[in-house]
PDB file of C-alpha atoms in Angstrom:
ATOM      1  CA  MET G   1       0.000   0.000   0.000  1.00  0.00           C
ATOM      2  CA  SER G   2       2.923   2.368   0.627  1.00  0.00           C
ATOM      3  CA  ALA G   3       3.483   2.682  -3.121  1.00  0.00           C
ATOM      4  CA  LYS G   4       0.188   4.576  -3.235  1.00  0.00           C
ATOM      5  CA  PHE G   5       1.826   7.457  -1.405  1.00  0.00           C
ATOM      6  CA  LEU G   6       4.503   8.061  -4.061  1.00  0.00           C
ATOM      7  CA  SER G   7       2.344  10.574  -5.912  1.00  0.00           C
ATOM      8  CA  MET G   8       2.366  12.763  -2.795  1.00  0.00           C
ATOM      9  CA  THR G   9       6.080  12.880  -1.972  1.00  0.00           C
ATOM     10  CA  SER G  10       6.985  15.772  -4.304  1.00  0.00           C
ATOM     11  CA  CYS G  11       4.663  18.179  -2.501  1.00  0.00           C
ATOM     12  CA  PHE G  12       5.896  21.168  -0.502  1.00  0.00           C
ATOM     13  CA  ALA G  13       6.861  21.054   3.167  1.00  0.00           C
ATOM     14  CA  LEU G  14       5.619  23.614   5.622  1.00  0.00           C
ATOM     15  CA  SER G  15       5.971  24.300   9.276  1.00  0.00           C
ATOM     16  CA  ILE G  16       2.934  23.088  11.237  1.00  0.00           C
ATOM     17  CA  ALA G  17       4.540  22.294  14.578  1.00  0.00           C
ATOM     18  CA  SER G  18       2.557  25.033  16.303  1.00  0.00           C
ATOM     19  CA  LEU G  19      -0.837  23.645  15.278  1.00  0.00           C
ATOM     20  CA  PRO G  20      -2.995  21.774  17.810  1.00  0.00           C
ATOM     21  CA  ALA G  21      -2.772  17.987  18.005  1.00  0.00           C
ATOM     22  CA  LEU G  22      -5.556  15.571  17.033  1.00  0.00           C
ATOM     23  CA  GLY G  23      -6.670  15.141  20.617  1.00  0.00           C
ATOM     24  CA  ALA G  24      -7.561  18.825  20.808  1.00  0.00           C
ATOM     25  CA  ASP G  25     -10.609  18.412  18.562  1.00  0.00           C
ATOM     26  CA  THR G  26     -11.530  15.008  17.173  1.00  0.00           C
ATOM     27  CA  ALA G  27     -15.160  15.686  16.299  1.00  0.00           C
ATOM     28  CA  THR G  28     -14.163  17.041  12.890  1.00  0.00           C
ATOM     29  CA  VAL G  29     -10.787  17.653  11.332  1.00  0.00           C
ATOM     30  CA  THR G  30     -11.505  20.708   9.181  1.00  0.00           C
ATOM     31  CA  ASP G  31      -7.766  21.313   8.766  1.00  0.00           C
ATOM     32  CA  LEU G  32      -5.853  18.071   8.198  1.00  0.00           C
ATOM     33  CA  ARG G  33      -2.731  19.667   9.640  1.00  0.00           C
ATOM     34  CA  ARG G  34      -4.389  19.587  13.065  1.00  0.00           C
ATOM     35  CA  ALA G  35      -3.705  15.851  13.092  1.00  0.00           C
ATOM     36  CA  VAL G  36       0.012  16.508  13.597  1.00  0.00           C
ATOM     37  CA  PRO G  37       1.370  16.760  17.175  1.00  0.00           C
ATOM     38  CA  ALA G  38       3.239  19.923  18.057  1.00  0.00           C
ATOM     39  CA  ASP G  39       6.599  18.269  18.760  1.00  0.00           C
ATOM     40  CA  VAL G  40       7.294  16.541  15.433  1.00  0.00           C
ATOM     41  CA  HIS G  41      10.599  17.432  13.782  1.00  0.00           C
ATOM     42  CA  MET G  42       9.314  17.169  10.217  1.00  0.00           C
ATOM     43  CA  ALA G  43       5.957  17.461   8.497  1.00  0.00           C
ATOM     44  CA  VAL G  44       4.822  17.500   4.881  1.00  0.00           C
ATOM     45  CA  TYR G  45       1.385  18.620   3.739  1.00  0.00           C
ATOM     46  CA  ALA G  46      -0.040  18.038   0.268  1.00  0.00           C
ATOM     47  CA  LYS G  47      -3.317  19.032  -1.319  1.00  0.00           C
ATOM     48  CA  ARG G  48      -4.580  17.726  -4.635  1.00  0.00           C
ATOM     49  CA  ASN G  49      -4.051  20.133  -7.524  1.00  0.00           C
ATOM     50  CA  PRO G  50      -6.374  19.348 -10.461  1.00  0.00           C
ATOM     51  CA  GLU G  51      -3.918  21.068 -12.823  1.00  0.00           C
ATOM     52  CA  ARG G  52      -1.430  18.277 -12.112  1.00  0.00           C
ATOM     53  CA  ASP G  53      -3.823  15.381 -12.547  1.00  0.00           C
ATOM     54  CA  TYR G  54      -2.097  14.568 -15.835  1.00  0.00           C
ATOM     55  CA  GLN G  55       0.799  13.215 -13.748  1.00  0.00           C
ATOM     56  CA  ARG G  56      -1.497  10.526 -12.379  1.00  0.00           C
ATOM     57  CA  GLU G  57      -1.678   9.007 -15.843  1.00  0.00           C
ATOM     58  CA  TYR G  58       1.994   8.056 -15.527  1.00  0.00           C
ATOM     59  CA  LEU G  59       1.344   6.330 -12.214  1.00  0.00           C
ATOM     60  CA  GLU G  60      -1.639   4.501 -13.674  1.00  0.00           C
ATOM     61  CA  GLU G  61       0.499   3.303 -16.575  1.00  0.00           C
ATOM     62  CA  ALA G  62       3.184   2.130 -14.156  1.00  0.00           C
ATOM     63  CA  TRP G  63       0.585   0.254 -12.103  1.00  0.00           C
ATOM     64  CA  GLU G  64      -0.816  -1.369 -15.234  1.00  0.00           C
ATOM     65  CA  THR G  65       2.706  -2.558 -16.083  1.00  0.00           C
ATOM     66  CA  VAL G  66       3.094  -4.048 -12.615  1.00  0.00           C
ATOM     67  CA  GLN G  67      -0.161  -5.938 -13.091  1.00  0.00           C
ATOM     68  CA  GLU G  68       0.628  -7.074 -16.630  1.00  0.00           C
ATOM     69  CA  GLU G  69       4.064  -8.333 -15.609  1.00  0.00           C
ATOM     70  CA  GLN G  70       2.528 -10.039 -12.550  1.00  0.00           C
ATOM     71  CA  LEU G  71       5.268  -8.640 -10.328  1.00  0.00           C
ATOM     72  CA  GLY G  72       3.260  -9.318  -7.186  1.00  0.00           C
ATOM     73  CA  GLU G  73       2.814 -12.954  -8.103  1.00  0.00           C
ATOM     74  CA  ARG G  74       6.523 -13.273  -8.935  1.00  0.00           C
ATOM     75  CA  ILE G  75       7.566 -11.832  -5.590  1.00  0.00           C
ATOM     76  CA  LEU G  76       5.108 -14.105  -3.807  1.00  0.00           C
ATOM     77  CA  LYS G  77       6.586 -17.130  -5.580  1.00  0.00           C
ATOM     78  CA  ILE G  78      10.109 -16.122  -4.536  1.00  0.00           C
ATOM     79  CA  VAL G  79       9.011 -15.726  -0.920  1.00  0.00           C
ATOM     80  CA  SER G  80       6.985 -18.943  -0.900  1.00  0.00           C
ATOM     81  CA  SER G  81       9.889 -20.896  -2.385  1.00  0.00           C
ATOM     82  CA  ARG G  82      11.707 -20.416   0.921  1.00  0.00           C
ATOM     83  CA  ILE G  83       8.816 -21.752   2.992  1.00  0.00           C
ATOM     84  CA  PRO G  84       9.122 -25.426   4.010  1.00  0.00           C
ATOM     85  CA  GLU G  85       6.867 -27.639   1.912  1.00  0.00           C
ATOM     86  CA  ASP G  86       4.820 -28.793   4.898  1.00  0.00           C
ATOM     87  CA  LYS G  87       3.943 -25.186   5.777  1.00  0.00           C
ATOM     88  CA  LYS G  88       3.051 -23.849   2.336  1.00  0.00           C
ATOM     89  CA  ASP G  89      -0.657 -24.675   2.549  1.00  0.00           C
ATOM     90  CA  ASP G  90      -0.914 -22.805   5.856  1.00  0.00           C
ATOM     91  CA  ALA G  91       0.962 -19.830   4.379  1.00  0.00           C
ATOM     92  CA  ARG G  92      -1.398 -19.746   1.376  1.00  0.00           C
ATOM     93  CA  ASP G  93      -4.439 -19.850   3.649  1.00  0.00           C
ATOM     94  CA  ARG G  94      -3.102 -16.977   5.733  1.00  0.00           C
ATOM     95  CA  TRP G  95      -2.274 -14.902   2.689  1.00  0.00           C
ATOM     96  CA  ALA G  96      -5.810 -15.487   1.407  1.00  0.00           C
ATOM     97  CA  GLU G  97      -7.201 -14.219   4.729  1.00  0.00           C
ATOM     98  CA  ILE G  98      -5.033 -11.100   4.532  1.00  0.00           C
ATOM     99  CA  ARG G  99      -6.148 -10.381   0.983  1.00  0.00           C
ATOM    100  CA  GLU G 100      -9.779 -10.793   2.008  1.00  0.00           C
ATOM    101  CA  ALA G 101      -9.298  -8.415   4.938  1.00  0.00           C
ATOM    102  CA  LEU G 102      -7.709  -5.791   2.678  1.00  0.00           C
ATOM    103  CA  GLU G 103     -10.275  -6.185  -0.101  1.00  0.00           C
ATOM    104  CA  PRO G 104     -12.558  -3.320   1.097  1.00  0.00           C
ATOM    105  CA  ILE G 105      -9.652  -0.842   1.025  1.00  0.00           C
ATOM    106  CA  SER G 106      -9.679   1.219  -2.162  1.00  0.00           C
ATOM    107  CA  GLY G 107      -6.171   1.734  -3.483  1.00  0.00           C
ATOM    108  CA  GLU G 108      -7.576   4.239  -5.954  1.00  0.00           C
ATOM    109  CA  ALA G 109      -9.087   6.277  -3.119  1.00  0.00           C
ATOM    110  CA  LEU G 110      -5.765   6.324  -1.265  1.00  0.00           C
ATOM    111  CA  ALA G 111      -3.874   7.370  -4.393  1.00  0.00           C
ATOM    112  CA  ASN G 112      -6.402  10.138  -5.093  1.00  0.00           C
ATOM    113  CA  ALA G 113      -6.697  11.494  -1.547  1.00  0.00           C
ATOM    114  CA  GLU G 114      -7.719  15.146  -1.532  1.00  0.00           C
ATOM    115  CA  GLU G 115      -5.220  15.939   1.227  1.00  0.00           C
ATOM    116  CA  PHE G 116      -2.238  14.165   2.727  1.00  0.00           C
ATOM    117  CA  VAL G 117       0.011  14.720   5.730  1.00  0.00           C
ATOM    118  CA  PHE G 118       3.228  12.931   6.617  1.00  0.00           C
ATOM    119  CA  ALA G 119       5.095  13.626   9.856  1.00  0.00           C
ATOM    120  CA  GLN G 120       8.022  12.227  11.830  1.00  0.00           C
ATOM    121  CA  ARG G 121       8.904  12.341  15.505  1.00  0.00           C
ATOM    122  CA  MET G 122      12.009  10.988  17.212  1.00  0.00           C
ATOM    123  CA  VAL G 123      11.221   8.729  20.170  1.00  0.00           C
ATOM    124  CA  GLY G 124      14.518   7.754  21.701  1.00  0.00           C
ATOM    125  CA  VAL G 125      16.688   6.671  18.787  1.00  0.00           C
ATOM    126  CA  PHE G 126      13.772   5.616  16.597  1.00  0.00           C
ATOM    127  CA  ASN G 127      11.911   7.697  14.037  1.00  0.00           C
ATOM    128  CA  GLN G 128       8.146   7.265  14.362  1.00  0.00           C
ATOM    129  CA  GLN G 129       5.944   7.966  11.321  1.00  0.00           C
ATOM    130  CA  LEU G 130       2.442   9.408  10.940  1.00  0.00           C
ATOM    131  CA  PHE G 131       0.304   9.411   7.783  1.00  0.00           C
ATOM    132  CA  ALA G 132      -3.059  11.163   7.503  1.00  0.00           C
ATOM    133  CA  LEU G 133      -5.299  11.223   4.426  1.00  0.00           C
ATOM    134  CA  ARG G 134      -8.628  12.808   3.669  1.00  0.00           C
ATOM    135  CA  LEU G 135     -10.914  10.409   1.779  1.00  0.00           C
ATOM    136  CA  SER G 136     -14.660  10.009   1.614  1.00  0.00           C
ATOM    137  CA  GLU G 137     -16.199   8.848   4.900  1.00  0.00           C
ATOM    138  CA  GLU G 138     -17.045   5.502   3.313  1.00  0.00           C
ATOM    139  CA  ASP G 139     -13.501   4.909   2.037  1.00  0.00           C
ATOM    140  CA  ALA G 140     -12.020   6.014   5.365  1.00  0.00           C
ATOM    141  CA  ALA G 141     -14.302   3.607   7.254  1.00  0.00           C
ATOM    142  CA  ASP G 142     -13.400   0.745   4.879  1.00  0.00           C
ATOM    143  CA  CYS G 143      -9.719   1.475   5.353  1.00  0.00           C
ATOM    144  CA  GLU G 144     -10.041   1.489   9.133  1.00  0.00           C
ATOM    145  CA  GLY G 145     -12.027  -1.741   9.085  1.00  0.00           C
ATOM    146  CA  GLY G 146      -9.621  -3.529   6.744  1.00  0.00           C
ATOM    147  CA  MET G 147      -6.500  -2.602   8.691  1.00  0.00           C
ATOM    148  CA  THR G 148      -8.150  -3.463  12.004  1.00  0.00           C
ATOM    149  CA  GLU G 149      -9.002  -6.899  10.628  1.00  0.00           C
ATOM    150  CA  VAL G 150      -5.375  -7.387   9.551  1.00  0.00           C
ATOM    151  CA  PHE G 151      -4.270  -6.491  13.085  1.00  0.00           C
ATOM    152  CA  GLU G 152      -6.706  -9.052  14.473  1.00  0.00           C
ATOM    153  CA  LEU G 153      -5.378 -11.725  12.122  1.00  0.00           C
ATOM    154  CA  ALA G 154      -1.805 -10.994  13.246  1.00  0.00           C
ATOM    155  CA  ALA G 155      -2.876 -11.328  16.873  1.00  0.00           C
ATOM    156  CA  LYS G 156      -4.686 -14.599  16.141  1.00  0.00           C
ATOM    157  CA  TRP G 157      -1.586 -16.102  14.534  1.00  0.00           C
ATOM    158  CA  SER G 158       0.884 -14.885  17.166  1.00  0.00           C
ATOM    159  CA  ASP G 159       0.134 -17.446  19.889  1.00  0.00           C
ATOM    160  CA  GLY G 160      -0.493 -14.619  22.338  1.00  0.00           C
ATOM    161  CA  LYS G 161       2.695 -12.699  21.540  1.00  0.00           C
ATOM    162  CA  VAL G 162       0.835  -9.704  20.119  1.00  0.00           C
ATOM    163  CA  ARG G 163      -2.606  -8.280  20.790  1.00  0.00           C
ATOM    164  CA  VAL G 164      -4.980  -5.639  19.503  1.00  0.00           C
ATOM    165  CA  LYS G 165      -5.724  -2.751  21.832  1.00  0.00           C
ATOM    166  CA  GLU G 166      -8.408  -0.091  21.411  1.00  0.00           C
ATOM    167  CA  THR G 167      -8.186   3.287  23.132  1.00  0.00           C
ATOM    168  CA  GLU G 168     -10.850   5.990  23.055  1.00  0.00           C
ATOM    169  CA  VAL G 169      -9.598   9.522  22.342  1.00  0.00           C
ATOM    170  CA  ASP G 170     -12.572  11.862  22.493  1.00  0.00           C
ATOM    171  CA  ASP G 171     -14.761  10.774  19.536  1.00  0.00           C
ATOM    172  CA  ALA G 172     -12.127   8.570  17.873  1.00  0.00           C
ATOM    173  CA  THR G 173     -10.960   5.006  18.497  1.00  0.00           C
ATOM    174  CA  VAL G 174      -7.214   4.358  18.244  1.00  0.00           C
ATOM    175  CA  THR G 175      -6.579   0.713  17.343  1.00  0.00           C
ATOM    176  CA  THR G 176      -3.041  -0.506  17.974  1.00  0.00           C
ATOM    177  CA  LEU G 177      -1.270  -3.760  17.206  1.00  0.00           C
ATOM    178  CA  ARG G 178       0.697  -4.260  20.416  1.00  0.00           C
ATOM    179  CA  LEU G 179       3.892  -6.039  19.450  1.00  0.00           C
ATOM    180  CA  PRO G 180       6.365  -7.482  22.002  1.00  0.00           C
ATOM    181  CA  LYS G 181       7.909  -4.793  24.199  1.00  0.00           C
ATOM    182  CA  GLU G 182      11.255  -5.244  22.442  1.00  0.00           C
ATOM    183  CA  SER G 183       9.760  -3.740  19.281  1.00  0.00           C
ATOM    184  CA  PRO G 184      10.190   0.050  18.979  1.00  0.00           C
ATOM    185  CA  PHE G 185       7.172   0.192  16.670  1.00  0.00           C
ATOM    186  CA  GLN G 186       3.534  -0.408  17.588  1.00  0.00           C
ATOM    187  CA  PRO G 187       1.472   0.233  14.427  1.00  0.00           C
ATOM    188  CA  GLY G 188      -1.861   1.926  14.883  1.00  0.00           C
ATOM    189  CA  ILE G 189      -4.817   3.330  12.972  1.00  0.00           C
ATOM    190  CA  ALA G 190      -7.591   5.797  13.744  1.00  0.00           C
ATOM    191  CA  ARG G 191     -10.385   7.550  11.862  1.00  0.00           C
ATOM    192  CA  VAL G 192     -12.051  10.906  12.361  1.00  0.00           C
ATOM    193  CA  GLY G 193     -14.936  11.261   9.905  1.00  0.00           C
ATOM    194  CA  ASP G 194     -13.383  11.326   6.444  1.00  0.00           C
ATOM    195  CA  VAL G 195      -9.787  11.358   7.718  1.00  0.00           C
ATOM    196  CA  ILE G 196      -7.795   8.144   8.170  1.00  0.00           C
ATOM    197  CA  LEU G 197      -4.576   8.092  10.187  1.00  0.00           C
ATOM    198  CA  PHE G 198      -1.796   5.506  10.277  1.00  0.00           C
ATOM    199  CA  SER G 199       1.108   5.528  12.697  1.00  0.00           C
ATOM    200  CA  THR G 200       4.082   3.401  13.726  1.00  0.00           C
ATOM    201  CA  GLY G 201       3.441   4.433  17.340  1.00  0.00           C
ATOM    202  CA  PRO G 202       0.102   5.047  19.103  1.00  0.00           C
ATOM    203  CA  GLU G 203       1.353   8.201  20.826  1.00  0.00           C
ATOM    204  CA  LEU G 204       1.314  10.010  17.491  1.00  0.00           C
ATOM    205  CA  LEU G 205      -2.390   9.190  17.182  1.00  0.00           C
ATOM    206  CA  ARG G 206      -3.297  10.102  20.757  1.00  0.00           C
ATOM    207  CA  ASP G 207      -1.277  13.297  21.251  1.00  0.00           C
TER     208      ASP G 207
END
């Protein structure tokens, strides 16, 4: 899914560190930049410019090439070739479950997000990431549901080593995949109306 963000990375950076954090007003996010905590060291904001929509044609052509060349299937074959024969059926079943969980998520909606924010914050020696996108409410809800289901699948397969935790922040629910404490990253997702937020650490979603 991260490839869907490539169309956004050439957009201008601006200082938004002084803006209020998400927790300050979660009922509606009228300004997407409000989703960024005040103590990040870097933030990028992008807004769709219809005059540059012609550039999306190049991305669509590239994606069509990926599909025609079956690059995903080739990579999957390379990965699966390293899986012991007696575990391949289980791996295929799990991959099928993941694909089913992600099915409601619209890649086109993510690629065509009206607004996009990317921010980074140093926590100790690790760089935590935050992504926020404005979609339609339906697409945002589907994205939240799909990623939450993936988290739940990971917890189910972990033999109790990871778990899914939900935390209420005003009107939003922050869903986190709690990995073992040794992991510096604890991926999380939240939704506020038509805005979907992803983070490698739940603090970025709660602050």
